[in-house]
Every structure is written in C-alpha cells, then in structure tokens.
Amino acid sequence: MAGHDDTGAAAGAGGGPPARERPTPAGALAADGPGATGPDATGPDATGRGATVPGTTGPDATRPEATRPDTAGAGPGREATAAEPAPDEDRPPAAARLNLAVATVGFTLTFWAWALIAPLASTFDERLHLSSFAQSVLVAVPVLVGSLGRVPVGALTDRFGARLLFPLVSALTIIPVLLLVPAKGSYGALLAVGFVLGLGGTTFAIGVPLVNSWFPPRHRGAALGVFGMGMGGVALSGYFTPRMYRHSENLPFLVLAAALAGYAVLAALLLRDRPGRPVPTTPLTARLAAAGRLRVTWELSALYAIGFGGIVAFGVYLPTYLRTWYGLSPTDAGTKAAGFALVTVVFRPIGGWLADRVHPAVVTAWALGAVALLAVLQAFDPALTPTATVCLLLMAAGLGTTSGAVFALVSRVTPQPQVGSVTGIVGAMGGLGGFVPPLVMGAVYSAKSSYSIGFMLLSSLALAGCVYAYGRMRGAGSPGSP
C-alpha cells in the first residue's frame, strides 16, 4: 500500500521476519516481450520488492511480491521473488477469447452492411438507368465514409471503450440499412443513405483496441488476425445479398437489420473492456493530433495502404479485369473474385500468427516481396489457367498476410492509450488506398488497351514497401529502438 513501509507489510502478511531483498534478474523488466505496452507491460520495480498489478490503478496498484508465499509447490519458508512470474500470466484469459469472438461476429455483420449496396448496383442501374460513373460513385460513398470515419471512432474508443461503442455503432447501422427500403427508387436518396451506411465500416477501429488490450503481446498478432477475418462480411454480402434480393426486394435489408439488432443486444451483454485499461483524458482533437505526430502512424499507414488497399482494389476491380481481359462471364468472374477474397480472409490470421513468432516487419517484407514478384509475372498477361489463377491467388495470400502482420506491428509499436487513434488513421489510409488502383487500372486500359502498366505499378509499390519494412521497421518495438 502506498505510504507504508514494504518490510512492515511483509511482516504483517507473512507473520515472520521481513524478506531479504534480492536483485531482480536481468530481463525481468521485459517479461512481456519487446515492445509490450499497456496494462500488461509493467513488471517488478527496480528494487525487486514490488510489482504493478496488471489492470489496477491507485494506491493498491503495487503489492509486496517479494513476500508473497509461493503457491507453486514451494517448500516451507520459501518465498517468491518479484521475478518469478505467475504460471499463466502470458496466457490469454477466457474473457479475452469471448471478447474476440463477439467482436469478430460484430465486425462481420457491420462489414456486410457496409458492402450492402455494391452487389445491388447493377440491379439499381436497371431501374434508375445509371451511368458507369454514377454506379461507381454509389458504391464508393459508403466505403470512403467508412474509411474516414475510422479516425474519430478509433479515438472515441480510446476514451469510452468498445463495450459502449460496439453495440452503439451496430445499433445505429440498422437505421441506414432499413432506409434502403424506401430509397431504392431514387439515386439521390441512395447516395444519402449510402453516406450514413459508411458507419458500418468504422467498427474495425473499435475492435482492434479491444482485442489488443485483452491479449498479451505474444498472442496479439494471431488474435488481431482472427478479428480481421470479419472483413469476410464483404464476401458474405456479395454472395447472399443479391440472392435474397431476387427472392424479395426488401428481404436482405430486413434480415440484416434483425441480425444487427440481435448482435447489439448480445454485445451489450457480453463485451467487456479490459479492467484497468488506460483511459485518456485529453480532448479528441488533441489525441488525434498526437497520433498524427507519431512517425510510426504514417509508416504503418503506408504499409497498410499497400496490403489492405490491394485487397480492396482487387475486390472492386478484379471482376472487371477478368471480364475485360479474359472474356469471362459476369458469374464466372464473380466466382473467381470471391475465391480471391476468401484467400485474403484465410491468410490474414496466418500473417498475425507468423508475426507473433517472427518480427512483424520481417513477415510484411517477405509477403510484399512475393506480391511484387507475382505482379511482374501477371504483367506479362499469362493464360488464365493455370498461370494467372495461381498468380492471383498467391497475390491474395501475400496481401492477406501483409494486412495481418501490419496490425501485429501496430500493437507492438503503439502506446496502449493511443492504439485506437492510431488504428483509426491506419485503417482509414488502408481503405482509401483501395480506390486509387482501380482508377489507375481503368485509365491505363483506356489509354493503352493493356493492364500491364498497372501491374508493374503494383509491383513497384509492393517492392518499395518490402524494402522499407525490412530496412526501417525491422527493429521497431525492440528495446532501445526509436
């Protein structure tokens, strides 16, 4: 307890003479691994007498670990030192897994809502007679708003916690989903509803700080990768939404609204913020400005814009590319694009898992290096079967791995109180990075009747990211790194 002599506390707790102070072994302060931040990053103090209890604040945050009886089978009279960790201190608690599962389900449903308009764009065109540009704007509005909205939502999560924000945002997303029912007959109404529908894309910036706070450093990469699989909600939307719409025009909106309502109740009951998580008290704008001043924020944004931006770009443009260059039918092109999306979803947690065992920057560098090589091969316009199919699927694996590894790097190098703010900025840049490549590919094809230049540009960006990740970020999060 603060203000009391440690030796007195020891005698009172153990009923015997005070324990003799022992030196703390080297490395005890790094028990959570390099770059650990947040509540779990604190360990024994320099004297070896006390340790900060994870998740507590105030006068009870320290206790005389040096005199705590060893409960792991020690003999009589033996006492544990602060350097002796609890047997399961590096194992995620059951509550961590529950929160991860609930957050992943919510991420999947809100991403389904986020991508609700895109599968129906051609159907709306039949009714409203839209130009190609008008269809592109209609699809782009919710994605752009969702990407930019991650910035303030991430900062709000730092302040108020995911327990409040996740069910609240899920419930609010029901409103634009249901408004699509009367808005189907008006392009202006669809644009307005699509703007609000972008709210569903912001939950990524809510879930990452939640998962990051619950899992110890050595498990965060895999946990964040599992959470990232929620982006498969886009694939679910592409498959189920048009089929339900053909059965009944209002069915997909009603079904998704009901699912979101049920999830909002479930999240309110089950989600919990990590006890003792650091809560910033500075204003929102100040915290965003502080996150923006971190050099690592923009380094991570650039890497994520290549990795996740590549996934978004292929998700938007791959069907067009396959129809235009290889002459596939819309159904076949959509099926192959769905396969590409599935591979990215599967490899995102693999990237996080690898990043827990190898430095995330090294995993990112190898994955982007593979993407650079495969993009060069695809630039030579190989036959679709098997060469182009293999190239595209391996590129999907590389981009998915990159996305998982980059967010493992976020958890390693970002101070815990700023994880939400940094995640919001990085996630926004990743989403926005997906809309430049389709514009470039379309412009290049219009001018040159070839996609080769576009793939060479992708290769150049991926190679630049590979070199930067390995050369600059390889030591990030290690003791003594800047």
PDB file of N, CA, C and O in Angstrom, residues 110-121 124 142 176-178 180 197 237 241-242 244 252-253 256:
ATOM      1  N   THR A 110     -21.318  -5.875 -39.456  1.00  0.00           N
ATOM      2  CA  THR A 110     -21.272  -4.464 -39.863  1.00  0.00           C
ATOM      3  C   THR A 110     -20.567  -4.289 -41.204  1.00  0.00           C
ATOM      4  O   THR A 110     -20.913  -3.389 -41.979  1.00  0.00           O
ATOM      5  N   PHE A 111     -19.607  -5.171 -41.510  1.00  0.00           N
ATOM      6  CA  PHE A 111     -18.979  -5.096 -42.831  1.00  0.00           C
ATOM      7  C   PHE A 111     -19.927  -5.573 -43.917  1.00  0.00           C
ATOM      8  O   PHE A 111     -19.852  -5.109 -45.056  1.00  0.00           O
ATOM      9  N   TRP A 112     -20.783  -6.505 -43.596  1.00  0.00           N
ATOM     10  CA  TRP A 112     -21.832  -6.895 -44.543  1.00  0.00           C
ATOM     11  C   TRP A 112     -22.696  -5.678 -44.862  1.00  0.00           C
ATOM     12  O   TRP A 112     -22.992  -5.391 -46.032  1.00  0.00           O
ATOM     13  N   ALA A 113     -23.105  -4.960 -43.810  1.00  0.00           N
ATOM     14  CA  ALA A 113     -23.909  -3.749 -44.030  1.00  0.00           C
ATOM     15  C   ALA A 113     -23.135  -2.713 -44.837  1.00  0.00           C
ATOM     16  O   ALA A 113     -23.694  -2.038 -45.716  1.00  0.00           O
ATOM     17  N   TRP A 114     -21.851  -2.563 -44.544  1.00  0.00           N
ATOM     18  CA  TRP A 114     -21.003  -1.598 -45.232  1.00  0.00           C
ATOM     19  C   TRP A 114     -20.981  -1.862 -46.737  1.00  0.00           C
ATOM     20  O   TRP A 114     -20.949  -0.930 -47.547  1.00  0.00           O
ATOM     21  N   ALA A 115     -21.000  -3.136 -47.123  1.00  0.00           N
ATOM     22  CA  ALA A 115     -20.922  -3.514 -48.544  1.00  0.00           C
ATOM     23  C   ALA A 115     -22.282  -3.896 -49.110  1.00  0.00           C
ATOM     24  O   ALA A 115     -22.367  -4.615 -50.109  1.00  0.00           O
ATOM     25  N   LEU A 116     -23.352  -3.406 -48.523  1.00  0.00           N
ATOM     26  CA  LEU A 116     -24.688  -3.842 -48.916  1.00  0.00           C
ATOM     27  C   LEU A 116     -25.106  -3.309 -50.279  1.00  0.00           C
ATOM     28  O   LEU A 116     -25.869  -3.963 -51.007  1.00  0.00           O
ATOM     29  N   ILE A 117     -24.626  -2.136 -50.666  1.00  0.00           N
ATOM     30  CA  ILE A 117     -25.060  -1.526 -51.920  1.00  0.00           C
ATOM     31  C   ILE A 117     -24.340  -2.123 -53.132  1.00  0.00           C
ATOM     32  O   ILE A 117     -24.946  -2.320 -54.191  1.00  0.00           O
ATOM     33  N   ALA A 118     -23.058  -2.429 -52.995  1.00  0.00           N
ATOM     34  CA  ALA A 118     -22.252  -2.853 -54.144  1.00  0.00           C
ATOM     35  C   ALA A 118     -22.852  -4.032 -54.904  1.00  0.00           C
ATOM     36  O   ALA A 118     -22.914  -3.995 -56.142  1.00  0.00           O
ATOM     37  N   PRO A 119     -23.296  -5.120 -54.241  1.00  0.00           N
ATOM     38  CA  PRO A 119     -23.844  -6.240 -55.026  1.00  0.00           C
ATOM     39  C   PRO A 119     -25.144  -5.911 -55.749  1.00  0.00           C
ATOM     40  O   PRO A 119     -25.545  -6.649 -56.652  1.00  0.00           O
ATOM     41  N   LEU A 120     -25.795  -4.827 -55.369  1.00  0.00           N
ATOM     42  CA  LEU A 120     -27.081  -4.466 -55.970  1.00  0.00           C
ATOM     43  C   LEU A 120     -26.963  -3.308 -56.947  1.00  0.00           C
ATOM     44  O   LEU A 120     -27.977  -2.841 -57.472  1.00  0.00           O
ATOM     45  N   ALA A 121     -25.736  -2.832 -57.195  1.00  0.00           N
ATOM     46  CA  ALA A 121     -25.569  -1.656 -58.056  1.00  0.00           C
ATOM     47  C   ALA A 121     -26.119  -1.894 -59.457  1.00  0.00           C
ATOM     48  O   ALA A 121     -26.792  -1.023 -60.035  1.00  0.00           O
ATOM     49  N   PHE A 124     -29.916  -1.736 -59.330  1.00  0.00           N
ATOM     50  CA  PHE A 124     -30.382  -0.353 -59.264  1.00  0.00           C
ATOM     51  C   PHE A 124     -30.250   0.326 -60.625  1.00  0.00           C
ATOM     52  O   PHE A 124     -31.066   1.177 -60.993  1.00  0.00           O
ATOM     53  N   PRO A 142     -20.206   4.773 -49.423  1.00  0.00           N
ATOM     54  CA  PRO A 142     -20.126   4.170 -48.083  1.00  0.00           C
ATOM     55  C   PRO A 142     -18.726   3.720 -47.715  1.00  0.00           C
ATOM     56  O   PRO A 142     -18.334   3.792 -46.540  1.00  0.00           O
ATOM     57  N   PRO A 176     -29.615   3.174 -41.483  1.00  0.00           N
ATOM     58  CA  PRO A 176     -29.454   3.250 -42.937  1.00  0.00           C
ATOM     59  C   PRO A 176     -29.795   1.944 -43.653  1.00  0.00           C
ATOM     60  O   PRO A 176     -30.242   1.979 -44.808  1.00  0.00           O
ATOM     61  N   VAL A 177     -29.605   0.798 -42.989  1.00  0.00           N
ATOM     62  CA  VAL A 177     -29.979  -0.472 -43.627  1.00  0.00           C
ATOM     63  C   VAL A 177     -31.477  -0.493 -43.934  1.00  0.00           C
ATOM     64  O   VAL A 177     -31.898  -0.854 -45.044  1.00  0.00           O
ATOM     65  N   LEU A 178     -32.288  -0.082 -42.974  1.00  0.00           N
ATOM     66  CA  LEU A 178     -33.737  -0.060 -43.200  1.00  0.00           C
ATOM     67  C   LEU A 178     -34.151   1.067 -44.145  1.00  0.00           C
ATOM     68  O   LEU A 178     -35.142   0.933 -44.883  1.00  0.00           O
ATOM     69  N   LEU A 180     -32.754   1.856 -46.778  1.00  0.00           N
ATOM     70  CA  LEU A 180     -32.579   1.418 -48.167  1.00  0.00           C
ATOM     71  C   LEU A 180     -33.886   0.914 -48.762  1.00  0.00           C
ATOM     72  O   LEU A 180     -34.043   0.899 -49.988  1.00  0.00           O
ATOM     73  N   LEU A 197     -24.574   4.819 -44.294  1.00  0.00           N
ATOM     74  CA  LEU A 197     -24.217   3.398 -44.223  1.00  0.00           C
ATOM     75  C   LEU A 197     -22.718   3.194 -44.009  1.00  0.00           C
ATOM     76  O   LEU A 197     -22.285   2.147 -43.523  1.00  0.00           O
ATOM     77  N   SER A 237     -21.762 -10.538 -48.143  1.00  0.00           N
ATOM     78  CA  SER A 237     -22.702  -9.623 -48.774  1.00  0.00           C
ATOM     79  C   SER A 237     -22.793  -9.887 -50.273  1.00  0.00           C
ATOM     80  O   SER A 237     -23.882  -9.921 -50.849  1.00  0.00           O
ATOM     81  N   THR A 241     -26.575 -11.259 -50.543  1.00  0.00           N
ATOM     82  CA  THR A 241     -27.465 -10.115 -50.769  1.00  0.00           C
ATOM     83  C   THR A 241     -28.222 -10.200 -52.090  1.00  0.00           C
ATOM     84  O   THR A 241     -29.457 -10.056 -52.111  1.00  0.00           O
ATOM     85  N   PRO A 242     -27.553 -10.439 -53.238  1.00  0.00           N
ATOM     86  CA  PRO A 242     -28.324 -10.493 -54.490  1.00  0.00           C
ATOM     87  C   PRO A 242     -29.286 -11.674 -54.550  1.00  0.00           C
ATOM     88  O   PRO A 242     -30.371 -11.567 -55.145  1.00  0.00           O
ATOM     89  N   MET A 244     -30.932 -13.049 -51.938  1.00  0.00           N
ATOM     90  CA  MET A 244     -32.109 -12.697 -51.143  1.00  0.00           C
ATOM     91  C   MET A 244     -32.934 -11.621 -51.840  1.00  0.00           C
ATOM     92  O   MET A 244     -34.172 -11.622 -51.763  1.00  0.00           O
ATOM     93  N   PRO A 252     -33.122  -8.735 -47.961  1.00  0.00           N
ATOM     94  CA  PRO A 252     -31.765  -8.587 -47.400  1.00  0.00           C
ATOM     95  C   PRO A 252     -31.657  -7.484 -46.362  1.00  0.00           C
ATOM     96  O   PRO A 252     -30.925  -7.615 -45.378  1.00  0.00           O
ATOM     97  N   PHE A 253     -32.415  -6.402 -46.543  1.00  0.00           N
ATOM     98  CA  PHE A 253     -32.348  -5.292 -45.594  1.00  0.00           C
ATOM     99  C   PHE A 253     -33.000  -5.668 -44.261  1.00  0.00           C
ATOM    100  O   PHE A 253     -32.481  -5.345 -43.192  1.00  0.00           O
ATOM    101  N   LEU A 256     -30.723  -8.373 -42.420  1.00  0.00           N
ATOM    102  CA  LEU A 256     -29.510  -7.791 -41.845  1.00  0.00           C
ATOM    103  C   LEU A 256     -29.844  -6.867 -40.675  1.00  0.00           C
ATOM    104  O   LEU A 256     -29.125  -6.846 -39.662  1.00  0.00           O
TER     105      LEU A 256
END
